[in-house]
Structures are given as C-alpha cells and as structure tokens.
Short mmCIF file of C-alpha atoms in Angstrom, two decimals:
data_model
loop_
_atom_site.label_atom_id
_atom_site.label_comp_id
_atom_site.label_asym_id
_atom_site.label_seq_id
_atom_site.Cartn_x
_atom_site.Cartn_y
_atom_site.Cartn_z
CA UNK J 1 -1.98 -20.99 -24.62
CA UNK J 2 -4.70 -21.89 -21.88
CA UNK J 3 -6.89 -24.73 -22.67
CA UNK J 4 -10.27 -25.50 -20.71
CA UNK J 5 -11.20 -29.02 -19.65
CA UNK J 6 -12.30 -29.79 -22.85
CA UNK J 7 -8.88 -29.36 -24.60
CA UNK J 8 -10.12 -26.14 -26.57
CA UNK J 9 -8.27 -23.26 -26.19
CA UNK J 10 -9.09 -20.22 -24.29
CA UNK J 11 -8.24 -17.59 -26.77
CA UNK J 12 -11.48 -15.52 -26.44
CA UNK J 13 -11.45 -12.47 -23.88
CA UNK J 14 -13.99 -12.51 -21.32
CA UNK J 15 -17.47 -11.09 -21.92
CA UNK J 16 -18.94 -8.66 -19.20
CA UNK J 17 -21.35 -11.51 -17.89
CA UNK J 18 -18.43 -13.97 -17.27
CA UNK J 19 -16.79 -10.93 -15.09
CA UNK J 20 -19.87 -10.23 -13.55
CA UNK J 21 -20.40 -13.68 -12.54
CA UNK J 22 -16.66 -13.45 -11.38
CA UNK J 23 -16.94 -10.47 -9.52
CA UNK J 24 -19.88 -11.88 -7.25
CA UNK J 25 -18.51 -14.60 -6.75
CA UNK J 26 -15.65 -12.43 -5.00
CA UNK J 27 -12.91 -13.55 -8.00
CA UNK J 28 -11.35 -10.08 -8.76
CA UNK J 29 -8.08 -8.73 -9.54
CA UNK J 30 -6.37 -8.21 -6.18
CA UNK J 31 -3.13 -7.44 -5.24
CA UNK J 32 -1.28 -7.88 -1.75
CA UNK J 33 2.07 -6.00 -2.67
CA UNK J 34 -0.21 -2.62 -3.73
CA UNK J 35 -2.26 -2.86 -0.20
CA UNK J 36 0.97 -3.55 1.64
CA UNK J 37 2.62 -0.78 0.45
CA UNK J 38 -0.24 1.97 0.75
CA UNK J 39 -0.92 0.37 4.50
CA UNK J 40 3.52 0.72 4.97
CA UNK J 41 3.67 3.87 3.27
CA UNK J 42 0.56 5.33 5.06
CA UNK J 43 2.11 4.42 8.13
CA UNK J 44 5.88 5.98 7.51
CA UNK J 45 3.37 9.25 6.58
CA UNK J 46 1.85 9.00 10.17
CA UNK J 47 4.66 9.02 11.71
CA UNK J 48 6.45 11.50 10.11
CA UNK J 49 3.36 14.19 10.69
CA UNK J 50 2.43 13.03 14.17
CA UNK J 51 6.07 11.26 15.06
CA UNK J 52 7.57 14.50 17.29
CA UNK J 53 3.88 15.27 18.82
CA UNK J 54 3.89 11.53 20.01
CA UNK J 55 7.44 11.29 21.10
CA UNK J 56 6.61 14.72 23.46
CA UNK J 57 2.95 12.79 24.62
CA UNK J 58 5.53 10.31 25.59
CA UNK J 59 7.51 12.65 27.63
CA UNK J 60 4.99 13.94 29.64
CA UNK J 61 3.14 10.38 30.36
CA UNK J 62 6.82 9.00 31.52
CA UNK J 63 7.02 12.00 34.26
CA UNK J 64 3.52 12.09 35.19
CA UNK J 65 4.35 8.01 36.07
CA UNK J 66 7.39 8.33 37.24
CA UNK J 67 7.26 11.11 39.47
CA UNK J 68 5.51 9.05 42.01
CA UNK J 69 6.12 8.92 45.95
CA UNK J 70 6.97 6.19 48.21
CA UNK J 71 3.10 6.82 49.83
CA UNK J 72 0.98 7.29 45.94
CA UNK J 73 3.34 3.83 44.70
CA UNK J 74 1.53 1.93 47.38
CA UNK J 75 -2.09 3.43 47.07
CA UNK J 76 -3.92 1.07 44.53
CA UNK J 77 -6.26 3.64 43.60
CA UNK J 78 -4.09 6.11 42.69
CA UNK J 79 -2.13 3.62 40.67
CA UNK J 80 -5.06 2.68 39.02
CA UNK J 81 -5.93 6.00 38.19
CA UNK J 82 -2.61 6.33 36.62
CA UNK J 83 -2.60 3.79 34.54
CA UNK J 84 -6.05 5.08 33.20
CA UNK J 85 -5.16 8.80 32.53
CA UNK J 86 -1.81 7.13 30.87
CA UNK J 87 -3.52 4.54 28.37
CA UNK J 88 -6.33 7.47 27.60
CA UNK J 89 -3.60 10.20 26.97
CA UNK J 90 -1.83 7.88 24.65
CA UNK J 91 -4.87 6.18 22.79
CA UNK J 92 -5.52 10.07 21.73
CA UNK J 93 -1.99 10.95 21.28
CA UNK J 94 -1.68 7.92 18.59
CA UNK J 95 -5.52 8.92 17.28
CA UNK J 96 -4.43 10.59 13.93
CA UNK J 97 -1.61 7.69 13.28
CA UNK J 98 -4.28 5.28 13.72
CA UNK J 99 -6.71 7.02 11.41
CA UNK J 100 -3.80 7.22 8.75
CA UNK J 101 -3.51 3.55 8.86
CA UNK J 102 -7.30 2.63 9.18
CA UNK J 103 -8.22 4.81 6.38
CA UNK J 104 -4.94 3.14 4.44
CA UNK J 105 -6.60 -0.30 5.41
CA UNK J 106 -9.49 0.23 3.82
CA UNK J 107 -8.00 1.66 0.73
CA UNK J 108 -5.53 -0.05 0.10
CA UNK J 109 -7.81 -3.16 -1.19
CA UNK J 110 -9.78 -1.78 -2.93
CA UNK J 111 -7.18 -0.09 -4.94
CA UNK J 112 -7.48 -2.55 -8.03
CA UNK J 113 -10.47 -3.99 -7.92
CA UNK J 114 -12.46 -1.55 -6.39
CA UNK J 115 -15.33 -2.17 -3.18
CA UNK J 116 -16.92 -5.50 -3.73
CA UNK J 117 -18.59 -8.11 -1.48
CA UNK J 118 -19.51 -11.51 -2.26
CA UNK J 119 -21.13 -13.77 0.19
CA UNK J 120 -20.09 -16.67 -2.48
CA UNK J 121 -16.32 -15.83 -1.16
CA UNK J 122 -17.67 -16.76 2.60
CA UNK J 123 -18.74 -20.32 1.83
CA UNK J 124 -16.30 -23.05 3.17
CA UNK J 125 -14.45 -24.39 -0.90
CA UNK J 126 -13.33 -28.09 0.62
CA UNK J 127 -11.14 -28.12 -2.67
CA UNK J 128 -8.54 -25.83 -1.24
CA UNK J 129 -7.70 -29.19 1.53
CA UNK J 130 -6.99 -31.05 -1.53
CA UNK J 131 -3.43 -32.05 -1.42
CA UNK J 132 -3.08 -32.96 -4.87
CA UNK J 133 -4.61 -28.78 -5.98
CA UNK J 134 -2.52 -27.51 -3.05
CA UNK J 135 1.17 -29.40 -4.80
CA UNK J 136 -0.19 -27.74 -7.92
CA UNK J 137 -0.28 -24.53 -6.48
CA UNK J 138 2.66 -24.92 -4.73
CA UNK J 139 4.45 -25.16 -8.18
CA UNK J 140 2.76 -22.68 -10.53
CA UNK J 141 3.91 -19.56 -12.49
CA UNK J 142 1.88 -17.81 -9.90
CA UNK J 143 4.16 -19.34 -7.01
CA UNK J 144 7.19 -18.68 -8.78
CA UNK J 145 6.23 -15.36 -8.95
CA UNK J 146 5.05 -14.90 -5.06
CA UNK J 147 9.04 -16.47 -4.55
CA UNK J 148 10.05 -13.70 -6.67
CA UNK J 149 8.29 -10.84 -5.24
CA UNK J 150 9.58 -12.45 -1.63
CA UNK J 151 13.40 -12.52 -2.52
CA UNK J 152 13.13 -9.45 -4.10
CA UNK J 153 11.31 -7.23 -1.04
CA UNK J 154 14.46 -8.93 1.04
CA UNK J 155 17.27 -7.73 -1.08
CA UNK J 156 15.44 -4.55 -1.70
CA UNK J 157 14.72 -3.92 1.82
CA UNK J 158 17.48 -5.27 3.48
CA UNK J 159 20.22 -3.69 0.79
CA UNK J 160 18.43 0.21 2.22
CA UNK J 161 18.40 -0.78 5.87
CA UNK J 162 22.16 -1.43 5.21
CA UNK J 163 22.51 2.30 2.97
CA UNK J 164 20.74 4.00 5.65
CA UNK J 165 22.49 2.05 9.07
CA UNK J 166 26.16 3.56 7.12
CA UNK J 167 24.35 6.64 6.44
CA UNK J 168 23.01 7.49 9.66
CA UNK J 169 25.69 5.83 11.17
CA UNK J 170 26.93 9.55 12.94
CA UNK J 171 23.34 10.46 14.18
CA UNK J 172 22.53 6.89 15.68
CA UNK J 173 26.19 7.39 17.75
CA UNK J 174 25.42 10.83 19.06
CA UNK J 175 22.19 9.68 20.34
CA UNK J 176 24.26 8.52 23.28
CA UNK J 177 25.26 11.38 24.29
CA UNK J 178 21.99 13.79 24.34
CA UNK J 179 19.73 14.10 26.90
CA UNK J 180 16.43 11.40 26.80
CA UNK J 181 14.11 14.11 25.68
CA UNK J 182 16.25 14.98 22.79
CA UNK J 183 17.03 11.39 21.85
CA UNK J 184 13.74 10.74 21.93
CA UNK J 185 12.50 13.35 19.29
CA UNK J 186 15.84 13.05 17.28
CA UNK J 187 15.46 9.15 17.14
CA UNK J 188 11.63 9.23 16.22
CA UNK J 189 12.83 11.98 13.84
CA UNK J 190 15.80 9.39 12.19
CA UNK J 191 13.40 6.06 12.61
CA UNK J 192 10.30 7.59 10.39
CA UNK J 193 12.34 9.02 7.80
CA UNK J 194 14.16 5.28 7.75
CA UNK J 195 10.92 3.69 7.72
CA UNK J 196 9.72 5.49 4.63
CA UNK J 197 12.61 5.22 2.47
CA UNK J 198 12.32 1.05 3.44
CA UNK J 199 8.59 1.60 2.66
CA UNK J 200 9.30 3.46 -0.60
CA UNK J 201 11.36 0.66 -2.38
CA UNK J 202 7.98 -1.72 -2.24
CA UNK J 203 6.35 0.58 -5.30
CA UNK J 204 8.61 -1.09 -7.28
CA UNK J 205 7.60 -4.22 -6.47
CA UNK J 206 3.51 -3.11 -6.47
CA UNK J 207 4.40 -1.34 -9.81
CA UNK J 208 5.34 -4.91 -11.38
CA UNK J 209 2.71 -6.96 -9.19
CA UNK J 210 -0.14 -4.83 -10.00
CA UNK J 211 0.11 -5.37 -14.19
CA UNK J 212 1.18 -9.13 -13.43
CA UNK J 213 -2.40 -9.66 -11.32
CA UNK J 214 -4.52 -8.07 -14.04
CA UNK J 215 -2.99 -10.39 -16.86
CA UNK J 216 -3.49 -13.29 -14.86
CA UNK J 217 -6.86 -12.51 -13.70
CA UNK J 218 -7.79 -11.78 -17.46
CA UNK J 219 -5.99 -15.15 -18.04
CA UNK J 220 -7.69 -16.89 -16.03
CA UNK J 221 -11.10 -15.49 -17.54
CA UNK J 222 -10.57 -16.06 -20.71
CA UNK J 223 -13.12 -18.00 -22.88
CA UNK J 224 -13.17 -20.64 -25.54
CA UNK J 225 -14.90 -19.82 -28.31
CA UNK J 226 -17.96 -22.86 -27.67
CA UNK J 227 -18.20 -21.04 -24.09
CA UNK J 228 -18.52 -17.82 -25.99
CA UNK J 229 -21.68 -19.35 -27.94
CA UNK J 230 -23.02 -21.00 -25.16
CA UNK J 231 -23.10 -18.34 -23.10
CA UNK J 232 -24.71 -15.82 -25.37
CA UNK J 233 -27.45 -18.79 -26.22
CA UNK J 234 -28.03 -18.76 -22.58
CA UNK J 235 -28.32 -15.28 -22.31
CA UNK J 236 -30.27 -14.59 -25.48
CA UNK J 237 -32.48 -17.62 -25.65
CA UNK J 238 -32.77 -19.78 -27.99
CA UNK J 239 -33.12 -19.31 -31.64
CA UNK J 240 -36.85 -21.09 -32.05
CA UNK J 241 -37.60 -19.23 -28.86
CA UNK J 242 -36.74 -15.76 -29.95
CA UNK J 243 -38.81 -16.76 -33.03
CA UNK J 244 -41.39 -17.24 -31.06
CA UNK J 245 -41.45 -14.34 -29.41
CA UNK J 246 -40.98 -12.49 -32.85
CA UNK J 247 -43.84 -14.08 -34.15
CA UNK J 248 -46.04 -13.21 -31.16
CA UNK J 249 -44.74 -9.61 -31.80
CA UNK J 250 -45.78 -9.53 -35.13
CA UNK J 251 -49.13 -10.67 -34.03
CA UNK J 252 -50.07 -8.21 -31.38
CA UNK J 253 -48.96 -5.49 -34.17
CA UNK J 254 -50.99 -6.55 -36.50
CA UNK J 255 -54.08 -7.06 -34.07
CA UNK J 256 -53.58 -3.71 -32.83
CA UNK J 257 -53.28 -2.76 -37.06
CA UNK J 258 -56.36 -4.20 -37.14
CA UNK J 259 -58.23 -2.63 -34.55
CA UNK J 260 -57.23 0.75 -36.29
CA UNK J 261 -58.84 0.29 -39.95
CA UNK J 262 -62.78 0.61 -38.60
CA UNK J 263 -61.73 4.39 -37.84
CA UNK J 264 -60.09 5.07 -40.93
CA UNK J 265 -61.64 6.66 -43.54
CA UNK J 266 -60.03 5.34 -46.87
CA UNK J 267 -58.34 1.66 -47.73
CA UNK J 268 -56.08 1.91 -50.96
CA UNK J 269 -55.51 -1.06 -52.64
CA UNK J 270 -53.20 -2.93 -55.19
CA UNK J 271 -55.96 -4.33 -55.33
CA UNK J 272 -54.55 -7.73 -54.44
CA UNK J 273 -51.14 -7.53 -53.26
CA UNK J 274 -51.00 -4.31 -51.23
CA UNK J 275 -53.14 -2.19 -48.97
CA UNK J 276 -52.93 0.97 -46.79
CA UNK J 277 -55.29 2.65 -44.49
CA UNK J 278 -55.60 6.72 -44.24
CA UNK J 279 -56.63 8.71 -41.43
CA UNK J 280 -58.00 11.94 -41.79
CA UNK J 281 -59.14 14.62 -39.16
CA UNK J 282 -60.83 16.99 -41.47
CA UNK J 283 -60.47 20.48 -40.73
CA UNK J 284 -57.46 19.87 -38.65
CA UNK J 285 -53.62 21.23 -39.19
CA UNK J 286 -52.01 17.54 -39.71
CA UNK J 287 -51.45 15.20 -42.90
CA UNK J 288 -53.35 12.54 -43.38
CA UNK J 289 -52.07 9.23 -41.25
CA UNK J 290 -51.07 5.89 -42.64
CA UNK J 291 -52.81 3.67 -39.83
CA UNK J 292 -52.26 0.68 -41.12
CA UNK J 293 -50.60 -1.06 -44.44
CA UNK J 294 -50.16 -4.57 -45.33
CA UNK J 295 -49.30 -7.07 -48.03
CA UNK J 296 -51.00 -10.40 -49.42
CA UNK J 297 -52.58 -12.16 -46.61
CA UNK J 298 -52.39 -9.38 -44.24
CA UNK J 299 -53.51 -6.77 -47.17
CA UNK J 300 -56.67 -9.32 -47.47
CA UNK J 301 -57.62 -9.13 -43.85
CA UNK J 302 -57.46 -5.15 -44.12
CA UNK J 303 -59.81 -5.33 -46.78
CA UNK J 304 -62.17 -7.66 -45.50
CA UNK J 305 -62.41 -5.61 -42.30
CA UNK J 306 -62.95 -2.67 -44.06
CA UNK J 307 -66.08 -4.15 -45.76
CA UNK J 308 -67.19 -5.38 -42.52
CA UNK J 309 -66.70 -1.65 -41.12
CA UNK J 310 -68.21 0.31 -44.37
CA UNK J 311 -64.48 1.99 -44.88
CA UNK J 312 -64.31 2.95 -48.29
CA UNK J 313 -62.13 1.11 -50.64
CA UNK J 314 -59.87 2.40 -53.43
CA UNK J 315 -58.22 1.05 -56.35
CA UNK J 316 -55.01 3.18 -56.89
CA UNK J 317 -52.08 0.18 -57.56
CA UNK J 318 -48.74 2.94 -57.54
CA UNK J 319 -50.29 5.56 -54.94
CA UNK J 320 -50.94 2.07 -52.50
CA UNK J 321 -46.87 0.75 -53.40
CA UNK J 322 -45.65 4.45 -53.02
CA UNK J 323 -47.80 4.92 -49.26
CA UNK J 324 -46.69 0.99 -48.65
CA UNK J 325 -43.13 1.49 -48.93
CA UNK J 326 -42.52 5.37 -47.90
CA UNK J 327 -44.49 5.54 -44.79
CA UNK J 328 -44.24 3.71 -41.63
CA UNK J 329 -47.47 3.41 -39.18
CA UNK J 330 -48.62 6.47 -37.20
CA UNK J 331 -46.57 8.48 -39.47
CA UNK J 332 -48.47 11.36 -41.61
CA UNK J 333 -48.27 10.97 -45.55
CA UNK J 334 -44.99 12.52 -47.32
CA UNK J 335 -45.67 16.08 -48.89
CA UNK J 336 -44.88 14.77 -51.89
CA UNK J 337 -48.02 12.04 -52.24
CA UNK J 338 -50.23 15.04 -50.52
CA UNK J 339 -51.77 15.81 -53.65
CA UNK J 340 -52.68 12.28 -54.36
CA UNK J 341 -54.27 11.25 -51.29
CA UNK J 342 -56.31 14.65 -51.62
CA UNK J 343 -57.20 13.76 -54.87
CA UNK J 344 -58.61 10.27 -53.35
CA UNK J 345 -60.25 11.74 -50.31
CA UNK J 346 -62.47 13.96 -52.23
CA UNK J 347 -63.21 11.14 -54.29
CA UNK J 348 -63.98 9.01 -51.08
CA UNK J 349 -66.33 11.98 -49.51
CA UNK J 350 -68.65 12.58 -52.76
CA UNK J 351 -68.98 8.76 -52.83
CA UNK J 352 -70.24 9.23 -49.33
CA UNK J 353 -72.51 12.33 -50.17
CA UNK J 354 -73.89 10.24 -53.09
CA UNK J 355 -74.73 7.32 -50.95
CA UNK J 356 -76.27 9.78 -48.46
CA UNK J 357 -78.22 11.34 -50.61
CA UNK J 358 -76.91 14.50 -50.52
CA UNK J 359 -75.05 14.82 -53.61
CA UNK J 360 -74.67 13.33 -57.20
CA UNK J 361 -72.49 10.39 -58.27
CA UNK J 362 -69.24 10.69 -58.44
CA UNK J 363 -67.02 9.99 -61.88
CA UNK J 364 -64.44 7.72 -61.75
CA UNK J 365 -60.99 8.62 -60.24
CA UNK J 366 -59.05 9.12 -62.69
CA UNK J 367 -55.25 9.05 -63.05
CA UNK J 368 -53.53 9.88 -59.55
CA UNK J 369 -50.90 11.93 -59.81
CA UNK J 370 -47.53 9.66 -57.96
CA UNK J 371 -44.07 11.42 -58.08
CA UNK J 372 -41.68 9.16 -59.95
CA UNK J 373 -39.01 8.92 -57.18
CA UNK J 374 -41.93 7.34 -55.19
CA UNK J 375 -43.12 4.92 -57.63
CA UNK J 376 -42.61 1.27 -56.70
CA UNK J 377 -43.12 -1.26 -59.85
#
C-alpha cells in the first residue's frame, strides 16, 4: 500500500480538486506506446492510400531530372529551376501523407488524457538533476515496466519482420527482374503492407500500457485520509467561519423579516412563545401570506414592532403553532387554516372600524376553528 511522507497510508481515491490541481499542473495520465502507435499506424495508412500515387510522382520527377542534356547539365539556372519544380512536385505529392501523420500527431496525445496545457509543466523542476531521485527512478515498478514494454516491442516486432521477410520472400526476389517502374510500385506496394502489419502488433502493447498508466496515475493520486480532511477544511472553510457566516445569514433574514411586519395587517401570537405575521390584499384572488413568523426572542421583537407600527395583535395559541410550523415565509396560508385566519381577519377589521369610528365594538374572538392534523401542542 502507498504511504505519504507522513507514514499514513494513501488508501483514499482522489477528490476532483486534487485532479484538478493535477491536471494544471500538466500531471495527467499519458501514454507513449498509445501515441506511438496511432502516429505508426497513421503512417502505414498513408502510405497504403497515397503509397502507388507517390511511387508514380516519383517516376515522373526521376525523368524530368534525368533527361537532361550535356548543354541544360551545365546551365545553373536551369538546374536550379529543376531542383525547384522537383522539391515543389514532391512536397505536394507527399501533402496527404503528411496530413495523415500531422493530424495523427496531434491525436495521438491527447488520446488519454485529453487537450490540456499547463504552463506549471514549462517551469525548469531542478529535482529531476538529482542523482539520488534519478537512481530511484532508474529502479522503480514504473522502469521495470518501460524494460518490459521495450523487450517486448523487439520480440514482437522483430519475430513479424522475420514472418513477413519468409513470407514475401518470392515477391522481394522477383523484384529483380521487373522493370524500375514496376519495382517501384510493386515494392511500395509490399513495404506499406509490411509496415502495417509491424505497426499493428504495437496495440497490444498500447492495449496493456494504456490500463497500466491510468492505475498508476490514480496511484499516484491517491489520498490519505488527514489529506482528505484537510483539503475539504480548506475548501469549505472553517467550522467557526461557516458559523459565522450562518449566523450573519440568519441575521439579514430576520432584518429583512422585520422590515416586513409594519405592512402586515395581523400578528398572531402564542402569546409568548410564538408569533406569525399575515398579509392580506383584500379583494384580491390570493391567500393570505405568512410574512414573517418567529419564536421566543425573535417572536418578542415581532411583537414589539408591531406595537410600534399599530399592526393588530391576536391571541390565538394553536392557529399561531399550526401557521408557525405549516407555512414557510412568502408562502400563502394552507386551505385548510383558511377558515381560521378569515375568522381572525374579520375580527382584526371591525376592531379597526371600531377604533375609527365607523362601527361598534367588536366581541371577543371566540374559539378558532384549527384542523387537528395541524395542531401543534
């Protein structure tokens, strides 16, 4: 098991900050078997498609050279010229071979991994001239299994050039006897489909690289379990600080709480330990809204507000436990408590007719009607 510097194990798998922080840093899963054999293979596949147009580009540059008198040989210019048409004509004969293998370049890295550039990766690391981290390198799992990969690409390799030299054996001999133009295309023909088959027996060695870097790169990640708290303190903050922040939370909510009971036109009390504040638009199409709802020290401050603001204040104990704990703030009343909160706000407006003026004084308010399944004792 992988232990950190501190002797703890690494037994924890890496969080997505710790493979962010990798991944800018230019640490990423990478492997150099996959992107040689997509840039080899890429390469057999150019010259199979463009092999026999190149090999008859060939053709024509060698007479256009070579058919050359005693008087052009001599005349610089024409020579240059020559060499100019030649070295155009064959920079555009071997255009789509070199796209094949640019485009296989570029791919081919970024395979496993994906795109990713990390200016972190640039910066000189004067560990890596360490001679004692180089000798430990040198005799890693990781090296034994670069010395693998090697001796296995040569036996591999050089075990198919042998199949296909005994296989082709024929083909190769009667080369000697066809004309150059022939040989040409028949030997460009015999040395691409050799060249993929060598190509083709490195996916076996990508298929077991490629699995092999991801485990070690997720090795190498890995996390003790103290890192695992540390980092999610970092990232989190602190516990007195989140508190903190809670707490100033709590405080803007209740100041903005506050700033909502002056426009509300009933408070319901406990009367001590509990109080909600209704919101009415009369003659409108919505329930009434709980605008704000508190208990003991908070309930106090609604109340004393609400004196300070002439809101009317109502002692209903279960219809201010059943609004406290089955409505949430801006929310409208449940149907179910409609009838009750009705029965208050008529209350609430012949009070305010009576002190008005306008009306005589109200009785008192009698039982309000709470649902059971809403009562809170």
């Amino acid at each position: 098991m992988a232990e950190s510097e501190s002797g703890q194990e690494k037994t924890e798998e890496p969080t997505a900050k710790r493979l962010q922080d990798a991944r800018e840093k230019g640490d990423i899963a990478r492997s150099k078997e996959l992107t040689t054999t997509v840039l080899l293979m890429a390469a057999a596949a150019g010259l199979m498609v463009f092999g026999t147009q190149i090999a008859a580009d060939l053709e024509g540059m060698m007479k256009y050279n070579f058919a050359l008198s005693r008087q052009d040989v001599f005349d610089p210019a024409l020579i240059f010229r020559h060499l100019g048409d030649s070295a155009a004509e064959m920079l555009w004969s071997l255009s789509g071979f070199f796209l094949m293998v640019v485009i296989a370049a570029l791919v081919g890295p970024t395979a496993l991994g994906g795109w990713n550039f990390s200016s972190q990766a640039l910066a000189p690391k004067f560990s890596r001239i360490n001679p004692l981290a180089g000798l430990k390198r040198m005799f890693s799992m990781k090296a034994l299994v670069e010395l693998a990969k090697a001796l296995a690409k040569f036996l591999l390799v050089g075990a198919l050039c042998v199949l296909i030299l005994l296989q082709q054996q024929n083909d190769l001999l009667a080369m000697g006897y066809e004309a150059v133009v022939p040989a040409m295309k028949h030997g460009m023909e015999v040395f691409g489909w050799a060249f993929l088959l060598m190509c083709a027996t490195l996916i076996l060695i990508a298929a077991v690289d490629v699995p092999f870097q991801l485990y070690d790169h997720n090795k190498k990640l890995k996390m003790t379990l103290q890192e695992v708290k540390d980092e999610m303190k970092n990232t989190e903050g602190k516990p007195e600080v989140k508190g903190r922040i809670r707490q100033l939370q709590r405080e803007m909510s209740q100041r903005r709480m506050m700033g909502e009971v002056p426009e509300a036109d009933v408070v319901i009390t406990n009367p001590t330990h509990f109080s909600v504040a209704l919101k009415y638009a009369e003659g409108g199409e919505g329930a009434p809204v709980l605008v704000a709802k508190g208990q003991d020290q908070i309930a106090l401050k609604i109340r004393e507000v609400a004196r300070e603001h002439e809101v009317a204040i109502v002692e209903a104990p279960a219809l201010a436990r059943a609004l406290y704990f089955n409505t949430e703030l801006d929310e409208e009343i449940p149907e179910s408590l409609f009838v009750a909160v009705a029965q208050v706000l008529a209350y609430v407006y012949q009070l305010k007719r009576y002190r008005q003026h306008r009306g005589p004084r109200p009785g008192d308010l009698g039982e309000i009607p709470v649902p059971s399944e809403l009562r809170q004792e």
